[in-house]
Amino acid sequence: MSNFIQQFSKFLRLRVSISEWIYLVKCVIGASICYLFYIFLPQYPVYWALISVVIVFSPDNSNKLAYDRIKSNLLGASIGMILFLIPIPNILLICIGVALTILVGIALRLDNTLRSALAAMVIVLIEENQAHDWLIPIERVICVCIGCFVALIITFVFSKFKIYGQTYLKH
């Protein structure tokens, strides 16, 4: 399989590493799974799960970074949900949310993944010309969690393949 990917890369005249191919495959699988949720649950804003899942992965395929980004997404979504309950203008909520997300993220040592947390917080807080309905942020938190869960499963499966591949190559 590895030889096929290398030959395919040469065919396309790309210098794509195995790690970058794995990243591409993870993103495509994650986006495909979340898109299926989007198709089968059209009444919910599952498109936010698509964003959530692709934010988690990185080209270096670091499991720690993926897990930290999942934690960051959940942190940002949680902060967004809590702030949504405060009856002040949306711009103030977003500004407070940015500051709070950064401070809590730093306190939890999630410095390298703060962008994921901020994106999730904005996903939950942004109002798209809709009434201030508390169901909207709950649906978005659930969608962010769906994206995180899909990313978690994909990361777990790929890490098992990596362990299996390393064991196989040693023998």
Phi, psi and omega in degrees: 000317180299320179295320178300314181297318179296318179294320178296320177298316178296320179301317180279357182060037177252153173250072183260125180281165176302318180300320179290325175295318179298317177302313179301313181296317178301314181296317180294316178297312180299315179295322180295315180297314180294327177294324176298318175301317180299318180291316185276347177233061186294343181282351181244154182278060185289351176300337176292332177294325177301315179294315182300316184291319182284338176291331186291319186282157177219154182298337180277356176056034178284121178295320180300316179296319178298314179295320178296322178292325176297314178300319180295317177301315180293322176299309181299318179295321179294314179297317177301318180295316180296315182293329180302331182284348180274125185277071174230165181304147185302322180298321177292320178300316181294317179296315177297319179298318178299310181298313182295318179298317179295314181297314180292320178300318177294317179298327180270006179061043176250033185307316185287351184238021182296329180299322177297316180296317180295319178298315180296320179297317179293320178305317183286320187275335187295136179249124183260068181054038179246161175293158180284076184257127184292343178289330182299308179294329177296316177300320181290322176299316179298319179295319175298318179296322176299313178300318179295319180295316177299315179297321179298314180297314180297316178299316180298313181297314180294326178292326176294318177298321180296314179297316180298316180297318179294320178294318181296318182290334180288333183269000000 
